[in-house]
XYZ file of N, CA and C in Angstrom:
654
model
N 0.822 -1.208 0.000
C 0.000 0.000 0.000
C 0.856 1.258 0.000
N 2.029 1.244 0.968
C 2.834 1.962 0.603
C 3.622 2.908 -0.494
N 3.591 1.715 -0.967
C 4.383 1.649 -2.683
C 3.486 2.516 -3.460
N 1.735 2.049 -3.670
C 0.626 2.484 -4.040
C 0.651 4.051 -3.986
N 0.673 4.274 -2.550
C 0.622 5.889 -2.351
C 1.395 6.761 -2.867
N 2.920 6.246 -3.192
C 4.190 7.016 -3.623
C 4.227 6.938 -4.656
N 3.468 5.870 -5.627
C 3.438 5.845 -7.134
C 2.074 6.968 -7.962
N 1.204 6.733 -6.846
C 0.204 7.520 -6.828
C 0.315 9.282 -7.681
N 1.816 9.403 -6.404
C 2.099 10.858 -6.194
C 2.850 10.729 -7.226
N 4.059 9.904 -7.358
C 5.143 9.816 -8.417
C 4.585 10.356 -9.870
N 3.310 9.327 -10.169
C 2.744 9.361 -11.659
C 2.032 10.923 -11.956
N 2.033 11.589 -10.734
C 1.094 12.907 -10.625
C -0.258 13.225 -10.510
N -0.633 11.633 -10.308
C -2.295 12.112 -10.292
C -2.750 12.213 -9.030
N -1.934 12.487 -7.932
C -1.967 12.719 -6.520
C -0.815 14.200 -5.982
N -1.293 14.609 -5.193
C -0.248 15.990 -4.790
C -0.467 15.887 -2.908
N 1.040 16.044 -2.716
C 1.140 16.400 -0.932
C 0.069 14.767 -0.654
N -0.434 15.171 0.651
C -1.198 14.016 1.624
C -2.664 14.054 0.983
N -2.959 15.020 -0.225
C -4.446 14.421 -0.691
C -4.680 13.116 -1.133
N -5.503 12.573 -1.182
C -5.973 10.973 -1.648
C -5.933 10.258 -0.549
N -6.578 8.608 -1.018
C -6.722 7.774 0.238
C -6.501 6.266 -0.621
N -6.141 5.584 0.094
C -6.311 4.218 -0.632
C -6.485 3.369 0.312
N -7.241 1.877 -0.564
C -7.428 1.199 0.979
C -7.606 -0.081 0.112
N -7.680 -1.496 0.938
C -7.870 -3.010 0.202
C -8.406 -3.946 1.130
N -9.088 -4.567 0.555
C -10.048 -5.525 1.335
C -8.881 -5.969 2.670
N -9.104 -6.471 3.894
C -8.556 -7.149 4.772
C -8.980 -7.795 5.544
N -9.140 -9.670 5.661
C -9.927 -10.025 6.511
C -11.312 -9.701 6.769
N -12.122 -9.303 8.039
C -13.418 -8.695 8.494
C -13.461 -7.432 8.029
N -12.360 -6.871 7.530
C -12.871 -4.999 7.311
C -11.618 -4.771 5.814
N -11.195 -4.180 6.114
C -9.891 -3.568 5.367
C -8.769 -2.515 6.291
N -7.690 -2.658 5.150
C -6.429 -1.860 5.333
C -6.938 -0.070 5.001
N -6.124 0.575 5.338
C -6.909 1.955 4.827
C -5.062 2.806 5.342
N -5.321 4.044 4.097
C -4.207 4.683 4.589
C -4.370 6.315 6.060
N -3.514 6.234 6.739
C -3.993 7.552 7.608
C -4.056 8.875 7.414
N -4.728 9.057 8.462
C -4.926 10.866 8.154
C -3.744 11.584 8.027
N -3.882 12.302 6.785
C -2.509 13.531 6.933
C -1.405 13.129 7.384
N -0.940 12.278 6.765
C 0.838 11.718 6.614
C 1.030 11.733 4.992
N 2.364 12.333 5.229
C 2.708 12.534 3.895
C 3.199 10.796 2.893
N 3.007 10.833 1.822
C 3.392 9.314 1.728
C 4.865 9.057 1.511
N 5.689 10.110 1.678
C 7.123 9.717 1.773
C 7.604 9.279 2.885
N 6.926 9.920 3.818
C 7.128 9.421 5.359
C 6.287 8.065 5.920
N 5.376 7.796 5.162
C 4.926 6.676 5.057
C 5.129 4.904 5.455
N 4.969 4.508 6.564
C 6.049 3.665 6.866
C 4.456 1.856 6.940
N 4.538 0.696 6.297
C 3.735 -0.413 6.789
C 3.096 0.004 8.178
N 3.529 -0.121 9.308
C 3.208 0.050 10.398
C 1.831 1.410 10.770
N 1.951 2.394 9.706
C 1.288 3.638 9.656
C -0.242 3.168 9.310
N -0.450 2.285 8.407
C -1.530 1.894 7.804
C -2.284 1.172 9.085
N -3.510 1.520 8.658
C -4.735 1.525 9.595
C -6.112 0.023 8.837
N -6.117 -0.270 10.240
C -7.130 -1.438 10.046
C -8.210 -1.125 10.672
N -9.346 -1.256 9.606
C -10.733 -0.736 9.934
C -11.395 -2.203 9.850
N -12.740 -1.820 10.461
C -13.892 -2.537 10.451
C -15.513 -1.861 9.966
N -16.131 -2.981 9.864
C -17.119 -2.446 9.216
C -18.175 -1.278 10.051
N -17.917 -1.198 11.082
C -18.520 -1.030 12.210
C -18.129 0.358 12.783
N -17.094 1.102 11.967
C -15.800 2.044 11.922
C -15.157 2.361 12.988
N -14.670 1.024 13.708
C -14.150 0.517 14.707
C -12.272 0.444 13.557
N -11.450 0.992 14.386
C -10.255 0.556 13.763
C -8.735 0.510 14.766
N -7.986 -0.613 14.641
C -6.949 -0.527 15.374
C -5.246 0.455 14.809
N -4.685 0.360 15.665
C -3.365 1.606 15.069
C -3.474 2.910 16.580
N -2.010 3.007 15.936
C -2.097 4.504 16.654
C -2.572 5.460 15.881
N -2.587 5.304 14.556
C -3.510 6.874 13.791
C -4.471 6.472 13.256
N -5.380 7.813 13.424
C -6.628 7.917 12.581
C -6.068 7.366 11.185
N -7.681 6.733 11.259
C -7.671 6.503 9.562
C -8.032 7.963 8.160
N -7.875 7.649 7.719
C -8.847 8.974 6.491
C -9.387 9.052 6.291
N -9.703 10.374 6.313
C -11.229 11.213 6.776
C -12.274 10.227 5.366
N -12.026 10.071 4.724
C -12.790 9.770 3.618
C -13.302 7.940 3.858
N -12.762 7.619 5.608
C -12.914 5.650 5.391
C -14.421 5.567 5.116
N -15.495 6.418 5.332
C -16.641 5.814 4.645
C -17.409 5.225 3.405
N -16.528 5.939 2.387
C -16.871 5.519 1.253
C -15.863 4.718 1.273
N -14.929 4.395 1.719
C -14.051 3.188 1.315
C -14.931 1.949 1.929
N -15.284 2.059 3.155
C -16.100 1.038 3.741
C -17.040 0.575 2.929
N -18.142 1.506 2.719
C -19.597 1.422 2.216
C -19.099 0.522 0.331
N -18.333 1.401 -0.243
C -17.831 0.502 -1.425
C -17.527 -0.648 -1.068
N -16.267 -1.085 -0.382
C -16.360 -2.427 -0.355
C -17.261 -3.287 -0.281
N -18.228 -3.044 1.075
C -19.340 -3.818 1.368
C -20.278 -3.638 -0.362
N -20.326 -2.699 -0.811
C -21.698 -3.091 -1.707
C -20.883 -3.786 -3.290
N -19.376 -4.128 -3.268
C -19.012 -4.287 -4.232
C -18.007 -5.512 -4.187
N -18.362 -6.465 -4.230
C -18.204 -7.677 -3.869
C -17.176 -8.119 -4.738
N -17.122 -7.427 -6.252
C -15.954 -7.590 -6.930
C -15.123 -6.813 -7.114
N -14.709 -6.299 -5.651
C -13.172 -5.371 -6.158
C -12.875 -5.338 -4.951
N -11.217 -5.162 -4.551
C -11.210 -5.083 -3.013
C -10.128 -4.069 -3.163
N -9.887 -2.796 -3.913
C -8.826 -2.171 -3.988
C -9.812 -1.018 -4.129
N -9.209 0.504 -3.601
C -9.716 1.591 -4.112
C -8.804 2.764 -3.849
N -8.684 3.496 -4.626
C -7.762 4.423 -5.256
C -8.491 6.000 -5.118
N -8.048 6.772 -4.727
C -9.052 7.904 -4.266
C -7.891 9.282 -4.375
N -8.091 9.791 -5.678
C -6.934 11.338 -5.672
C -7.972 12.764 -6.176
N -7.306 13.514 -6.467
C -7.564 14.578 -7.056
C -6.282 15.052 -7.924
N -6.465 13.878 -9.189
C -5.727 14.179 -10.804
C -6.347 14.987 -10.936
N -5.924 16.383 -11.558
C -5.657 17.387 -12.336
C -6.953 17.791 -12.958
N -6.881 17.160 -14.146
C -8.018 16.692 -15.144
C -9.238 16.264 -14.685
N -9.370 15.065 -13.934
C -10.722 14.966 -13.715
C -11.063 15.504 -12.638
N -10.117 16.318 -11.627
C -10.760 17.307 -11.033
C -11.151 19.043 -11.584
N -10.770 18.781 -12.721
C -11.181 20.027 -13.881
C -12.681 20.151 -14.261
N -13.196 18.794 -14.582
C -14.125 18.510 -15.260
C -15.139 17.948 -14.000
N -14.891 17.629 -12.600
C -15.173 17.422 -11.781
C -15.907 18.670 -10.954
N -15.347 20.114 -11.172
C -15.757 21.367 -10.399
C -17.203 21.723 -12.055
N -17.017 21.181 -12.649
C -17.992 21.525 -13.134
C -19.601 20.869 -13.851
N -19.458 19.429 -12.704
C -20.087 18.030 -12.568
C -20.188 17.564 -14.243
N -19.042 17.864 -14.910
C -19.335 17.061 -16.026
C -18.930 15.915 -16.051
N -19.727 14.543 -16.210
C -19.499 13.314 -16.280
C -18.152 12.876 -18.040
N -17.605 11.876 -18.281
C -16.940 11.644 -19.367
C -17.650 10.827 -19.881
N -17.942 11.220 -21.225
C -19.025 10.141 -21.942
C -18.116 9.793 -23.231
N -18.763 8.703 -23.845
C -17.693 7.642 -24.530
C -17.557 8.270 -25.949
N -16.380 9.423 -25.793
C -16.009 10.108 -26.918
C -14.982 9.246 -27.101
N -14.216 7.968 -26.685
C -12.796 7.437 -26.761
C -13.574 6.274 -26.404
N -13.198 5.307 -27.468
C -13.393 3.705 -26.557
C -13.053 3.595 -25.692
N -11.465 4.042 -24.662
C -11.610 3.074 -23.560
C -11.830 3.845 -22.791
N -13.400 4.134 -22.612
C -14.288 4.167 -21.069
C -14.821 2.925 -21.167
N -14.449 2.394 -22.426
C -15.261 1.186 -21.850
C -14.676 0.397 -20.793
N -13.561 0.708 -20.495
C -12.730 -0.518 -19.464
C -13.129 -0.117 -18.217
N -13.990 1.205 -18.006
C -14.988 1.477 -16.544
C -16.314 0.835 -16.454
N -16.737 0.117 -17.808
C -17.578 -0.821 -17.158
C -19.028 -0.131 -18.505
N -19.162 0.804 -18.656
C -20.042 1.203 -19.585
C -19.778 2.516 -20.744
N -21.010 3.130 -20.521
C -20.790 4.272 -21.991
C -20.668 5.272 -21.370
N -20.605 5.564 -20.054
C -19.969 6.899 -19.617
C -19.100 6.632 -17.903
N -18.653 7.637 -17.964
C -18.066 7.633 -16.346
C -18.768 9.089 -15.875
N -18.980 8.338 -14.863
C -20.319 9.299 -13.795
C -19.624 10.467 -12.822
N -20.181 11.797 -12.856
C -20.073 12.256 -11.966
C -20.752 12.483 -11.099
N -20.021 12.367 -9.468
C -21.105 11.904 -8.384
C -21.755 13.193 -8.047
N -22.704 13.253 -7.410
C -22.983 15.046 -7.043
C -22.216 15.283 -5.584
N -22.295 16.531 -5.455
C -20.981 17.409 -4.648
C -21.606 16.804 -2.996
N -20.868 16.582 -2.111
C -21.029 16.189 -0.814
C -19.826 16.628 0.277
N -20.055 17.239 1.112
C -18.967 17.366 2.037
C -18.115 16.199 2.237
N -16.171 16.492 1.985
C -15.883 15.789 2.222
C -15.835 14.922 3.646
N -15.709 13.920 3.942
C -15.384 12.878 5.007
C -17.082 12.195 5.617
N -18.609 12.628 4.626
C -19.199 12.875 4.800
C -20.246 11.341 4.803
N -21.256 10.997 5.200
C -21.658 9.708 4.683
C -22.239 10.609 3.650
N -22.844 11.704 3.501
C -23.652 12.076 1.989
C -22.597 11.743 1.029
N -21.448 12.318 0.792
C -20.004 11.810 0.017
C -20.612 10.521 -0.325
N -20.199 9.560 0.619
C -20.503 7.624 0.701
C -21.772 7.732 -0.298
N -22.675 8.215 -0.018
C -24.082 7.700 -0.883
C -23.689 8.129 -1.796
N -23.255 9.397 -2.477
C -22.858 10.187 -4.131
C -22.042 9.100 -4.706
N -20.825 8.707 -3.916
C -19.879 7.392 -4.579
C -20.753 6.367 -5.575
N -21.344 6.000 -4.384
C -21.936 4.411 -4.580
C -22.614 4.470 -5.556
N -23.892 5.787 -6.100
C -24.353 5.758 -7.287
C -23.684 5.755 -8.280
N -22.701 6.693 -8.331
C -22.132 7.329 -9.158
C -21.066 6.239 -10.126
N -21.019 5.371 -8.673
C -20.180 3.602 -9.458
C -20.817 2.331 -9.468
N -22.495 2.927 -9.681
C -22.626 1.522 -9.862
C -22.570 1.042 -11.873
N -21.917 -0.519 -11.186
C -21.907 -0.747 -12.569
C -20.360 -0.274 -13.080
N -19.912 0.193 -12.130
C -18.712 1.244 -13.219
C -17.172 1.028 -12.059
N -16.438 0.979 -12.355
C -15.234 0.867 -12.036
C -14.719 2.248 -11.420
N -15.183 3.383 -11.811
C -14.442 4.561 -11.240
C -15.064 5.802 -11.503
N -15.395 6.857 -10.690
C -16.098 7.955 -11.119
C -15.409 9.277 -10.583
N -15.914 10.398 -10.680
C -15.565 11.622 -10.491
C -16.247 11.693 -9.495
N -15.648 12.889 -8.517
C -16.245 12.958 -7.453
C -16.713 14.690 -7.547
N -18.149 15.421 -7.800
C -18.446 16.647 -7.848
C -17.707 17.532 -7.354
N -16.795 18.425 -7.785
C -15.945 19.531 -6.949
C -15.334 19.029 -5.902
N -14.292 17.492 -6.209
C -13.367 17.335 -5.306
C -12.750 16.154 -6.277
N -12.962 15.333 -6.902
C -11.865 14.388 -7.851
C -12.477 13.282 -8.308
N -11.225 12.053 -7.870
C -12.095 10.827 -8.408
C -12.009 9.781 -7.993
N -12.502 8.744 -7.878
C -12.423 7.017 -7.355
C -12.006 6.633 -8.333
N -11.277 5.149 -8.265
C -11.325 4.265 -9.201
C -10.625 2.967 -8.026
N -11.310 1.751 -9.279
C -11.804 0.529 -8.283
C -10.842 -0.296 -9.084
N -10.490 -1.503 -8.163
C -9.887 -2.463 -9.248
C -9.498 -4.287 -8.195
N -9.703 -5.403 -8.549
C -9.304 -6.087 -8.141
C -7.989 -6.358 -7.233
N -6.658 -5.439 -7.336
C -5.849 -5.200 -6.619
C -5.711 -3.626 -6.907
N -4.617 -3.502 -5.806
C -4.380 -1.851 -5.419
C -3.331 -1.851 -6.757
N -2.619 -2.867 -7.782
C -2.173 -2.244 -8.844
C -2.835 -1.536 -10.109
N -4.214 -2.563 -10.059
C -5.418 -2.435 -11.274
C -5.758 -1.154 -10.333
N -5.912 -0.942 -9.139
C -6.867 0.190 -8.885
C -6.424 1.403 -9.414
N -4.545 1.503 -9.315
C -4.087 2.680 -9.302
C -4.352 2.757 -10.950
N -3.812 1.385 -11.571
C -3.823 1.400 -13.758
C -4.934 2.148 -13.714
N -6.276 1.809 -13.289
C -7.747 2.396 -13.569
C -7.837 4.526 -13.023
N -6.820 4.448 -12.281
C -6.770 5.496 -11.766
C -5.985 6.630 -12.992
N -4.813 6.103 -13.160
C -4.075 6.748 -14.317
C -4.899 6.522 -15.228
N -5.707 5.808 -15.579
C -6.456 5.793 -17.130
C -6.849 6.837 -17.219
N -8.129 6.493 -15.654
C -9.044 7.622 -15.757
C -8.646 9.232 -16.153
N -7.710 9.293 -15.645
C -7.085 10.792 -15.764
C -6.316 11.007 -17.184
N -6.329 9.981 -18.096
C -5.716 10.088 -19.437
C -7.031 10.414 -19.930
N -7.942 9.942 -19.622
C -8.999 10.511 -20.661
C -9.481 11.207 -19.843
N -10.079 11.790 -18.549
C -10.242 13.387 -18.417
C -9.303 14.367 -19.153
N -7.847 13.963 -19.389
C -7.120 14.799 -19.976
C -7.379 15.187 -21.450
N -7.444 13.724 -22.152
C -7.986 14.248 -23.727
C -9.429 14.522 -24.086
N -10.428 14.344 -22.891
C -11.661 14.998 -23.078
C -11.577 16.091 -22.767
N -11.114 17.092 -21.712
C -11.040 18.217 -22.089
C -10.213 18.715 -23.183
N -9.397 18.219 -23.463
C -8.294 19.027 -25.017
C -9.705 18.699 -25.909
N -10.003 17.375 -26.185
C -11.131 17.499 -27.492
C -12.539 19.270 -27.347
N -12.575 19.102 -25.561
C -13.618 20.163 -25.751
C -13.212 21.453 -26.139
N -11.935 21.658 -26.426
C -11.361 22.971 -27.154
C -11.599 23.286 -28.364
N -11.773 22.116 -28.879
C -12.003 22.101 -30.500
C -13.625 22.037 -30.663
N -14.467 22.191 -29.440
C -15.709 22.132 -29.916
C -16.388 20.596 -29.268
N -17.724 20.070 -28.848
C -18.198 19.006 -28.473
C -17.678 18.195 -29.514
N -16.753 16.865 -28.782
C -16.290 15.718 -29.581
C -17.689 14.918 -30.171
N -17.781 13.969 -30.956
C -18.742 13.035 -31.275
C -18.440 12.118 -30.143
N -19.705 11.156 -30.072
C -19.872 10.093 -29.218
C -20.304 8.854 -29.466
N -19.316 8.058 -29.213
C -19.711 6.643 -30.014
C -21.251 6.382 -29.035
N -21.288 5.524 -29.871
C -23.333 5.282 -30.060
C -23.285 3.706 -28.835
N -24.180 3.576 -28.007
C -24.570 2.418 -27.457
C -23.917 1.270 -27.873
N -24.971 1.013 -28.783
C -23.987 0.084 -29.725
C -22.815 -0.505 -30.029
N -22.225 0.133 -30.115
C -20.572 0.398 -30.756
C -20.192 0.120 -29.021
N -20.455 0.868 -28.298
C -19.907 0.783 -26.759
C -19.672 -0.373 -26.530
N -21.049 -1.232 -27.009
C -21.384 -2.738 -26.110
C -20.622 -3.793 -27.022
N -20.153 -3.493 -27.910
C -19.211 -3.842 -28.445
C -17.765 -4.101 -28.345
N -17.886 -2.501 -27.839
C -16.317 -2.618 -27.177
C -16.399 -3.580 -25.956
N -17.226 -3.257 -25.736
C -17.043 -4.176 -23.779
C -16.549 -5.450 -23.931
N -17.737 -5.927 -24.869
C -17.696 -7.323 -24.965
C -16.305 -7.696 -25.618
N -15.910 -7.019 -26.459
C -14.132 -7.262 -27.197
C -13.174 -6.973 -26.219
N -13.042 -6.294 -25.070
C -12.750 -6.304 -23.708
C -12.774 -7.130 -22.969
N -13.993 -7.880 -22.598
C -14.186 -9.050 -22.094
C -12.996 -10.254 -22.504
N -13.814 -9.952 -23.963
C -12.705 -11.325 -24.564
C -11.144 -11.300 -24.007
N -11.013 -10.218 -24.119
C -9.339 -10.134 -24.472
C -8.845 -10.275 -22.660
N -9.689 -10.119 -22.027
C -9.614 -10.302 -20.748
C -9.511 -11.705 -20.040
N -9.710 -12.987 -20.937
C -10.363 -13.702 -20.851
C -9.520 -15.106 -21.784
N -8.430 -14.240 -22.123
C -7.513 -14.670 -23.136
C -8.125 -15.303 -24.720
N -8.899 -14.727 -25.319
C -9.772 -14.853 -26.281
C -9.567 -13.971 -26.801
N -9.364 -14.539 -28.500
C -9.180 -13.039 -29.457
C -10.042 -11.900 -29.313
N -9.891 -10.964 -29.729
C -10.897 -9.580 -29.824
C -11.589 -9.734 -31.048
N -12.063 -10.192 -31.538
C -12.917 -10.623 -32.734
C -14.258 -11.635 -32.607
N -15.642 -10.532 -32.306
C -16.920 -10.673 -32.140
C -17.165 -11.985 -33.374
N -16.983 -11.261 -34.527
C -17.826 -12.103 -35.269
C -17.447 -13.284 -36.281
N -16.057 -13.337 -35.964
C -15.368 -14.583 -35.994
C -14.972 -14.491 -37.987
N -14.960 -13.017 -38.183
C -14.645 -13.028 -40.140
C -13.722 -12.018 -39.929
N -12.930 -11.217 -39.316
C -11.959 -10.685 -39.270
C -10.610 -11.928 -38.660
N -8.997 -11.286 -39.494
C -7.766 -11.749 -39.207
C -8.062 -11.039 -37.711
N -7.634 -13.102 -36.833
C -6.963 -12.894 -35.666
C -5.409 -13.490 -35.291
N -4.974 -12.548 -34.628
C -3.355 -13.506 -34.205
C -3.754 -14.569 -33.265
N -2.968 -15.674 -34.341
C -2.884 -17.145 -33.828
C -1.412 -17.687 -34.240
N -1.510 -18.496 -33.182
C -0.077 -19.502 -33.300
C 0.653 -19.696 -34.736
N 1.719 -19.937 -35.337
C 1.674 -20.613 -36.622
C 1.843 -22.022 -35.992
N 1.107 -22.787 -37.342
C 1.178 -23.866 -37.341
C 2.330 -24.453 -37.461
């Protein structure tokens, strides 16, 4: 988790002690603490919560463990979560615009757009409820005038999903310079997913089985 936090900051989509990260553990989860910087950051620092927001350690956990809690519990397939304020999707975040599928890969958040949650005081359970809508179904969202989540089977997928996310807040706002981008159609989305799936799955990316796929030579 350590590592997580400093790569976090390293890659830039984190600044100073903002963000939080946390991963399934046993009865509750791991969670990082309040206001420590992550260079100073030491195993021992990290905080063990319960569902109950009962937690052992000498430090508070972060202010934000409710939505880390409340996600886990309602999301049975992911036990990693990634929580900054990148640049970009906190750009597009102060002005609750959601990212809709001007770029295929939103599809790797799960559908045809990535949600922005509505605005909630941070450390707040209202925060917790804005999350939870805002990801269902979806791997990672914006958080209204404060940043973004992103979810992932481990804290490495959480952080990949995290840097994504912020690659395409980045080229959705450059496209909105030039004017509203086009938007791939439903359709086309559920398409992508499913060619996602595959490839996830170690199965060519080829739906309909009449396009060249890479295969072995004989």
């Amino acid at each position: 988790m350590v590592a997580i936090c400093r790569a976090m900051n390293a890659t830039g989509i984190n600044q100073g002690t903002a963000g939080n990260v946390s991963v399934r553990n046993g009865a509750g989860f791991l969670i990082t603490p309040s206001s420590l910087p992550y260079d100073t950051m030491e195993p021992g620092d990290i905080v063990q919560m319960y569902t109950d927001g009962s937690y052992d350690g000498a430090r508070r956990p972060s202010s934000e463990w409710r939505f880390h809690r409340d996600i886990q519990a309602a999301r049975p397939d992911i036990d990693a979560i990634v929580h900054c304020h990148s640049v970009y999707a906190t750009t597009l975040a102060v002005h609750h615009k959601e990212i809709p599928s001007f770029h295929y890969m939103t599809g790797i958040f799960g559908g045809t757009n990535i949600r922005c949650a509505r605005y909630a005081t941070f450390g707040t359970q209202g925060l917790s409820d804005a999350a939870l809508e805002a990801l269902d179904g979806r791997l990672g969202c914006l958080l209204g005038q404060h940043g973004q989540i992103s979810l992932g089977k481990t804290l490495a997928q959480a952080l990949a999903n995290a840097v994504e996310l912020e690659t395409l807040a980045r080229l959705y706002v450059q496209a909105l310079t030039l004017g509203e981008p086009p938007i791939l159609d439903d359709e086309e989305m559920a398409r992508v997913i499913q060619q996602m799936k595959n490839m996830s799955y170690g199965q060519a990316p080829d739906l309909d089985g009449v396009n060249d796929t890479a295969r072995k030579r004989a």
